[in-house]
Short mmCIF file of C-alpha atoms in Angstrom, two decimals:
data_model
loop_
_atom_site.label_atom_id
_atom_site.label_comp_id
_atom_site.label_asym_id
_atom_site.label_seq_id
_atom_site.Cartn_x
_atom_site.Cartn_y
_atom_site.Cartn_z
CA MET Y 1 -11.52 28.17 -22.42
CA ASP Y 2 -12.23 24.46 -22.99
CA ARG Y 3 -13.40 23.08 -19.68
CA ILE Y 4 -12.34 19.53 -20.35
CA LYS Y 5 -8.91 20.79 -21.24
CA ALA Y 6 -8.88 22.88 -18.05
CA ALA Y 7 -9.80 19.78 -16.04
CA GLU Y 8 -7.03 17.89 -17.64
CA VAL Y 9 -4.49 20.53 -16.94
CA PHE Y 10 -5.77 20.73 -13.22
CA VAL Y 11 -5.54 16.99 -12.81
CA SER Y 12 -1.98 16.94 -14.28
CA ILE Y 13 -0.98 19.75 -11.92
CA VAL Y 14 -2.03 17.74 -8.95
CA GLU Y 15 -0.59 14.46 -10.13
CA GLN Y 16 2.71 15.94 -11.22
CA GLY Y 17 3.00 18.04 -8.10
CA SER Y 18 3.79 21.32 -9.83
CA LEU Y 19 2.86 23.58 -12.71
CA VAL Y 20 6.33 23.00 -14.22
CA GLY Y 21 5.72 19.21 -14.09
CA ALA Y 22 2.23 19.59 -15.61
CA ALA Y 23 3.64 21.82 -18.38
CA GLN Y 24 6.09 19.15 -19.27
CA ALA Y 25 3.69 16.29 -19.02
CA LEU Y 26 1.26 18.07 -21.25
CA ASP Y 27 3.92 19.64 -23.70
CA MET Y 28 2.51 23.10 -22.74
CA SER Y 29 4.02 26.36 -21.70
CA ARG Y 30 4.16 27.23 -18.02
CA SER Y 31 2.17 30.39 -18.70
CA MET Y 32 -0.61 28.51 -20.35
CA VAL Y 33 -0.77 26.02 -17.41
CA THR Y 34 -0.98 29.04 -15.17
CA ARG Y 35 -3.78 30.47 -17.08
CA TYR Y 36 -5.76 27.28 -16.99
CA LEU Y 37 -5.37 27.19 -13.22
CA ALA Y 38 -6.41 30.83 -12.80
CA GLU Y 39 -9.47 30.07 -14.89
CA MET Y 40 -10.33 26.93 -12.82
CA GLU Y 41 -10.07 29.08 -9.66
CA GLN Y 42 -12.19 31.82 -11.27
CA TRP Y 43 -14.90 29.17 -12.09
CA ALA Y 44 -14.66 27.68 -8.58
CA SER Y 45 -14.62 31.19 -6.95
CA ALA Y 46 -12.00 29.75 -4.57
CA GLN Y 47 -8.23 29.05 -4.35
CA LEU Y 48 -7.68 25.43 -5.34
CA VAL Y 49 -4.00 24.97 -4.47
CA HIS Y 50 -1.33 26.08 -1.87
CA ARG Y 51 1.97 26.58 -3.48
CA SER Y 52 5.23 26.63 -1.56
CA THR Y 53 8.94 26.17 -2.63
CA ARG Y 54 8.80 22.55 -1.55
CA LYS Y 55 5.46 21.17 -2.67
CA LEU Y 56 1.95 21.89 -3.95
CA THR Y 57 -1.03 20.87 -1.84
CA LEU Y 58 -4.79 21.05 -2.42
CA THR Y 59 -7.13 23.34 -0.49
CA VAL Y 60 -10.55 21.81 0.60
CA ALA Y 61 -12.07 23.49 -2.56
CA GLY Y 62 -9.18 22.01 -4.49
CA GLU Y 63 -9.98 18.39 -3.24
CA LYS Y 64 -13.56 18.87 -4.41
CA ALA Y 65 -12.49 20.39 -7.81
CA PHE Y 66 -10.03 17.45 -8.30
CA SER Y 67 -12.75 14.91 -7.74
CA HIS Y 68 -15.12 16.75 -10.04
CA CYS Y 69 -12.39 17.04 -12.76
CA ARG Y 70 -11.55 13.38 -12.53
CA SER Y 71 -15.32 12.60 -13.06
CA LEU Y 72 -15.47 14.89 -16.04
CA LEU Y 73 -12.42 13.27 -17.60
CA ASP Y 74 -13.97 9.84 -16.89
CA LEU Y 75 -17.06 10.70 -18.85
CA ALA Y 76 -14.93 12.14 -21.73
CA LYS Y 77 -12.74 8.97 -21.68
CA GLU Y 78 -15.75 6.69 -21.93
CA VAL Y 79 -16.48 8.20 -25.33
CA SER Y 80 -13.00 7.55 -26.73
CA THR Y 81 -12.39 4.16 -24.89
CA PRO Y 82 -13.28 1.92 -27.93
CA LEU Y 83 -10.94 3.89 -30.19
CA GLU Y 84 -8.13 3.78 -27.64
CA GLN Y 85 -8.53 0.04 -27.12
CA ASN Y 86 -7.91 -0.36 -30.85
CA LEU Y 87 -4.85 1.98 -30.90
CA VAL Y 88 -3.13 0.79 -27.70
CA ALA Y 89 -1.52 -2.52 -28.34
CA ALA Y 90 -0.10 -3.05 -24.86
CA PRO Y 91 0.12 -1.24 -21.43
CA GLU Y 92 2.65 1.49 -21.14
CA GLY Y 93 3.52 4.36 -18.87
CA THR Y 94 4.48 4.73 -15.24
CA ILE Y 95 2.85 3.15 -12.15
CA ARG Y 96 3.78 4.70 -8.84
CA ILE Y 97 3.25 2.23 -6.03
CA SER Y 98 3.47 2.76 -2.25
CA CYS Y 99 3.82 -0.17 0.14
CA SER Y 100 5.63 -1.40 3.33
CA GLN Y 101 9.17 -2.77 3.35
CA PHE Y 102 7.78 -6.22 3.93
CA VAL Y 103 5.55 -6.03 0.89
CA ALA Y 104 8.36 -4.54 -1.16
CA GLU Y 105 10.96 -7.12 -0.16
CA ASP Y 106 8.93 -10.33 0.35
CA LEU Y 107 5.82 -10.08 -1.77
CA LEU Y 108 6.32 -7.77 -4.79
CA PRO Y 109 9.59 -8.71 -6.48
CA GLN Y 110 8.34 -11.84 -8.34
CA VAL Y 111 5.18 -10.23 -9.63
CA VAL Y 112 6.93 -7.08 -10.59
CA ASP Y 113 9.65 -8.99 -12.41
CA THR Y 114 7.26 -11.09 -14.52
CA PHE Y 115 4.98 -8.09 -15.24
CA LEU Y 116 7.86 -6.05 -16.55
CA ASP Y 117 9.06 -8.98 -18.71
CA ASP Y 118 5.53 -9.08 -20.20
CA TYR Y 119 5.10 -5.39 -20.61
CA PRO Y 120 8.46 -3.77 -21.33
CA LYS Y 121 6.94 -0.40 -22.03
CA VAL Y 122 5.65 -0.04 -18.51
CA ARG Y 123 7.88 1.65 -15.74
CA ILE Y 124 7.19 0.81 -12.03
CA ASP Y 125 8.23 3.24 -9.41
CA VAL Y 126 8.03 1.79 -5.83
CA HIS Y 127 7.98 4.09 -2.70
CA VAL Y 128 8.66 2.14 0.54
CA SER Y 129 6.95 3.56 3.58
CA ASN Y 130 5.25 2.26 6.65
CA GLN Y 131 3.16 5.47 6.83
CA VAL Y 132 -0.19 5.85 5.25
CA THR Y 133 0.35 7.83 2.06
CA HIS Y 134 -1.90 10.57 0.63
CA LEU Y 135 -2.55 9.19 -2.85
CA VAL Y 136 -3.22 12.59 -4.49
CA GLU Y 137 -0.53 14.63 -2.63
CA ASP Y 138 2.12 11.96 -3.05
CA ARG Y 139 1.08 11.26 -6.62
CA ILE Y 140 0.64 7.54 -5.92
CA ASP Y 141 -1.24 5.33 -8.34
CA LEU Y 142 -1.57 2.30 -6.18
CA ALA Y 143 -0.94 1.69 -2.47
CA ILE Y 144 -0.69 -1.97 -1.19
CA ARG Y 145 -1.92 -1.90 2.45
CA ILE Y 146 -2.07 -4.74 5.12
CA THR Y 147 -4.74 -3.68 7.59
CA ASN Y 148 -8.12 -4.55 9.21
CA GLU Y 149 -8.98 -0.86 9.64
CA LEU Y 150 -9.32 0.38 6.07
CA ASP Y 151 -10.67 3.89 5.60
CA PRO Y 152 -14.29 3.27 4.22
CA ASN Y 153 -13.82 6.35 2.04
CA LEU Y 154 -11.05 4.68 0.02
CA ILE Y 155 -11.42 2.66 -3.13
CA ALA Y 156 -9.89 -0.70 -2.36
CA ARG Y 157 -9.85 -4.11 -3.97
CA PRO Y 158 -9.06 -7.10 -1.66
CA LEU Y 159 -5.92 -9.00 -2.79
CA GLY Y 160 -5.42 -11.63 -0.17
CA VAL Y 161 -4.91 -12.39 3.59
CA CYS Y 162 -1.74 -11.91 5.62
CA ARG Y 163 -1.62 -14.60 8.38
CA SER Y 164 0.88 -14.38 11.33
CA VAL Y 165 2.46 -16.74 13.67
CA LEU Y 166 4.36 -16.41 17.02
CA CYS Y 167 7.89 -17.52 16.86
CA ALA Y 168 11.16 -17.59 18.64
CA THR Y 169 14.55 -19.36 18.49
CA GLU Y 170 14.94 -22.77 20.36
CA ASP Y 171 17.84 -21.08 22.30
CA TYR Y 172 15.56 -18.33 23.60
CA LEU Y 173 12.90 -20.79 24.61
CA LYS Y 174 15.30 -23.06 26.42
CA ARG Y 175 16.66 -20.04 28.39
CA HIS Y 176 13.31 -18.44 29.20
CA GLY Y 177 10.70 -21.39 29.01
CA TYR Y 178 8.29 -22.66 26.47
CA PRO Y 179 4.88 -20.87 26.68
CA VAL Y 180 1.94 -23.25 27.14
CA TYR Y 181 -0.92 -20.78 27.68
CA LEU Y 182 -1.49 -17.32 26.25
CA ASP Y 183 -1.00 -15.77 29.64
CA ASP Y 184 2.50 -17.18 29.68
CA LEU Y 185 3.52 -14.48 27.20
CA ALA Y 186 3.33 -11.91 30.01
CA SER Y 187 6.59 -13.21 31.39
CA HIS Y 188 8.44 -13.13 27.96
CA ASN Y 189 10.29 -10.45 26.08
CA CYS Y 190 7.78 -9.78 23.36
CA LEU Y 191 9.15 -7.78 20.33
CA MET Y 192 6.20 -5.69 19.15
CA TYR Y 193 5.15 -4.12 15.77
CA SER Y 194 4.48 -0.53 16.79
CA ASN Y 195 1.93 0.27 14.08
CA PHE Y 196 -0.42 -2.51 14.97
CA GLY Y 197 -1.33 -4.10 18.30
CA LYS Y 198 1.74 -2.98 20.17
CA SER Y 199 0.72 -4.13 23.65
CA LEU Y 200 -2.27 -6.35 22.72
CA TRP Y 201 -2.04 -9.40 20.57
CA HIS Y 202 -5.29 -10.80 19.27
CA PHE Y 203 -5.80 -14.59 18.59
CA ILE Y 204 -8.58 -17.08 17.93
CA LYS Y 205 -8.74 -20.22 20.09
CA ASP Y 206 -11.58 -22.75 19.84
CA GLU Y 207 -13.37 -20.18 17.47
CA GLN Y 208 -13.35 -17.65 20.19
CA PRO Y 209 -11.39 -14.34 20.25
CA VAL Y 210 -8.71 -14.06 22.96
CA VAL Y 211 -6.22 -11.30 23.81
CA ALA Y 212 -2.80 -11.39 25.15
CA THR Y 213 -1.26 -8.25 27.01
CA VAL Y 214 2.42 -8.23 26.11
CA SER Y 215 5.51 -6.21 26.79
CA GLY Y 216 9.11 -6.10 25.76
CA ASN Y 217 12.23 -3.98 25.29
CA TYR Y 218 12.09 -3.50 21.57
CA SER Y 219 9.44 -2.37 19.12
CA ALA Y 220 9.60 -1.27 15.49
CA ASN Y 221 7.26 -0.21 12.66
CA GLU Y 222 8.84 -2.84 10.34
CA SER Y 223 8.46 -6.63 10.95
CA SER Y 224 11.86 -7.40 9.35
CA LEU Y 225 13.68 -5.46 12.01
CA LEU Y 226 11.92 -7.42 14.67
CA LEU Y 227 12.69 -10.65 12.77
CA HIS Y 228 16.36 -9.96 12.89
CA SER Y 229 16.24 -9.56 16.70
CA VAL Y 230 14.18 -12.86 16.96
CA LEU Y 231 16.86 -14.73 15.09
CA LYS Y 232 19.38 -13.34 17.57
CA GLY Y 233 17.43 -14.99 20.37
CA ARG Y 234 16.17 -11.82 21.96
CA GLY Y 235 12.46 -12.68 22.30
CA ILE Y 236 9.12 -13.63 20.83
CA SER Y 237 7.60 -11.92 17.90
CA LEU Y 238 4.39 -12.08 15.89
CA GLN Y 239 5.49 -12.39 12.19
CA PRO Y 240 3.96 -12.75 8.84
CA ARG Y 241 3.79 -16.44 8.10
CA TYR Y 242 5.09 -15.80 4.59
CA ALA Y 243 8.35 -14.32 6.08
CA VAL Y 244 9.12 -17.10 8.62
CA GLN Y 245 7.64 -20.38 7.32
CA ALA Y 246 10.97 -21.35 5.61
CA LEU Y 247 12.84 -20.52 8.73
CA ILE Y 248 10.44 -22.68 10.89
CA ASN Y 249 10.81 -25.46 8.21
CA ASP Y 250 14.63 -25.22 8.54
CA LYS Y 251 14.41 -25.38 12.49
CA LYS Y 252 16.05 -21.84 12.70
CA LEU Y 253 12.73 -20.68 14.47
CA VAL Y 254 10.16 -22.49 16.52
CA GLN Y 255 6.45 -21.66 16.27
CA VAL Y 256 5.10 -20.71 19.67
CA LEU Y 257 1.65 -21.55 20.87
CA PRO Y 258 0.49 -23.16 17.65
CA ASN Y 259 -2.92 -23.91 18.97
CA TYR Y 260 -3.57 -20.06 18.98
CA GLN Y 261 -4.33 -18.59 15.69
CA ALA Y 262 -3.33 -14.99 15.28
CA VAL Y 263 -6.02 -12.69 13.86
CA SER Y 264 -5.36 -12.38 10.11
CA LEU Y 265 -5.07 -9.01 8.23
CA GLY Y 266 -6.50 -8.14 4.94
CA ILE Y 267 -4.10 -7.18 1.97
CA TYR Y 268 -5.67 -4.51 -0.24
CA ALA Y 269 -4.92 -2.52 -3.42
CA VAL Y 270 -5.93 0.99 -2.78
CA TYR Y 271 -6.29 3.51 -5.59
CA ARG Y 272 -8.07 6.76 -6.43
CA SER Y 273 -10.60 5.78 -9.06
CA ARG Y 274 -12.15 2.67 -10.54
CA LYS Y 275 -12.76 4.32 -13.95
CA HIS Y 276 -9.91 6.71 -14.40
CA GLN Y 277 -7.06 4.18 -14.56
CA SER Y 278 -4.35 3.58 -17.10
CA LEU Y 279 -4.37 0.34 -18.96
CA ALA Y 280 -1.00 -0.34 -17.27
CA LEU Y 281 -2.42 0.18 -13.72
CA ARG Y 282 -5.56 -1.99 -14.41
CA THR Y 283 -3.51 -4.70 -15.92
CA PHE Y 284 -1.15 -4.65 -12.92
CA ILE Y 285 -3.85 -4.87 -10.29
CA ASP Y 286 -5.45 -7.70 -12.29
CA ARG Y 287 -2.06 -9.62 -12.06
CA LEU Y 288 -1.79 -8.96 -8.30
CA VAL Y 289 -5.12 -10.71 -7.40
CA PRO Y 290 -4.18 -14.29 -8.47
CA TYR Y 291 -0.54 -13.74 -7.27
CA PHE Y 292 -1.55 -12.89 -3.72
CA GLU Y 293 -4.21 -15.66 -3.64
CA LYS Y 294 -1.43 -18.15 -4.32
CA ALA Y 295 1.21 -16.63 -1.94
CA GLU Y 296 1.45 -18.38 1.37
CA THR Y 297 0.78 -15.15 3.32
#
């Protein structure tokens, strides 16, 4: 059997999540897809996938085979790229994106709207999750992550910086006092983001790192839930500046301890391969970079 075709079939099985999906994507019979997979496993002398009624997952050997197949297809693609560039007039196809609710609601809508206006043949499928997704198993083309602890094994392109500020309502501060020093936060109800710095908040003061130990009666893995409680006067929260700056300007919130700068987080575009990308995905990532640079995050 043609090894390049077998690699294409195997990659499609992984990306589509099933043999049936691969058969449909490649316009091939299910039996032929099964034959290609069996041939791949014979070449590898190992089982490459675990199949269940719910999902298909890769074995350790399958992960290695998937990486090798992508490299093989990358090489094959380089030969045909000049011809493809002449034939493809504009980006098309589906881009599957994974991101948090904050990114999906506050950062992505404008760039997605303008991108789809410019490239009507592209389809964007957004999956909102605060959990770290597995790009291969979940068939994700692009994950947008806000973190300072990025896995060094991932391929990531920096997009921008997410800056945060402490905030509360004027009513809450009148009832519980205005913090003057960082240690004053210990006596306040601090509403905490459970996926990052739940009990320790990190700041920079006079170019030196400082840490506040905080506690409170409410935590969540989504900053918008905490913001809702802040607006109800329930406590102090560390929020993305992009999400609260307008509320501070409108006097609906007060910035707390403005002389302390919260440690910023990086915003990254995470994907599986630098070379094996569709024109649609490359174009979308290129659109994200200047957009996030301009965003007041």
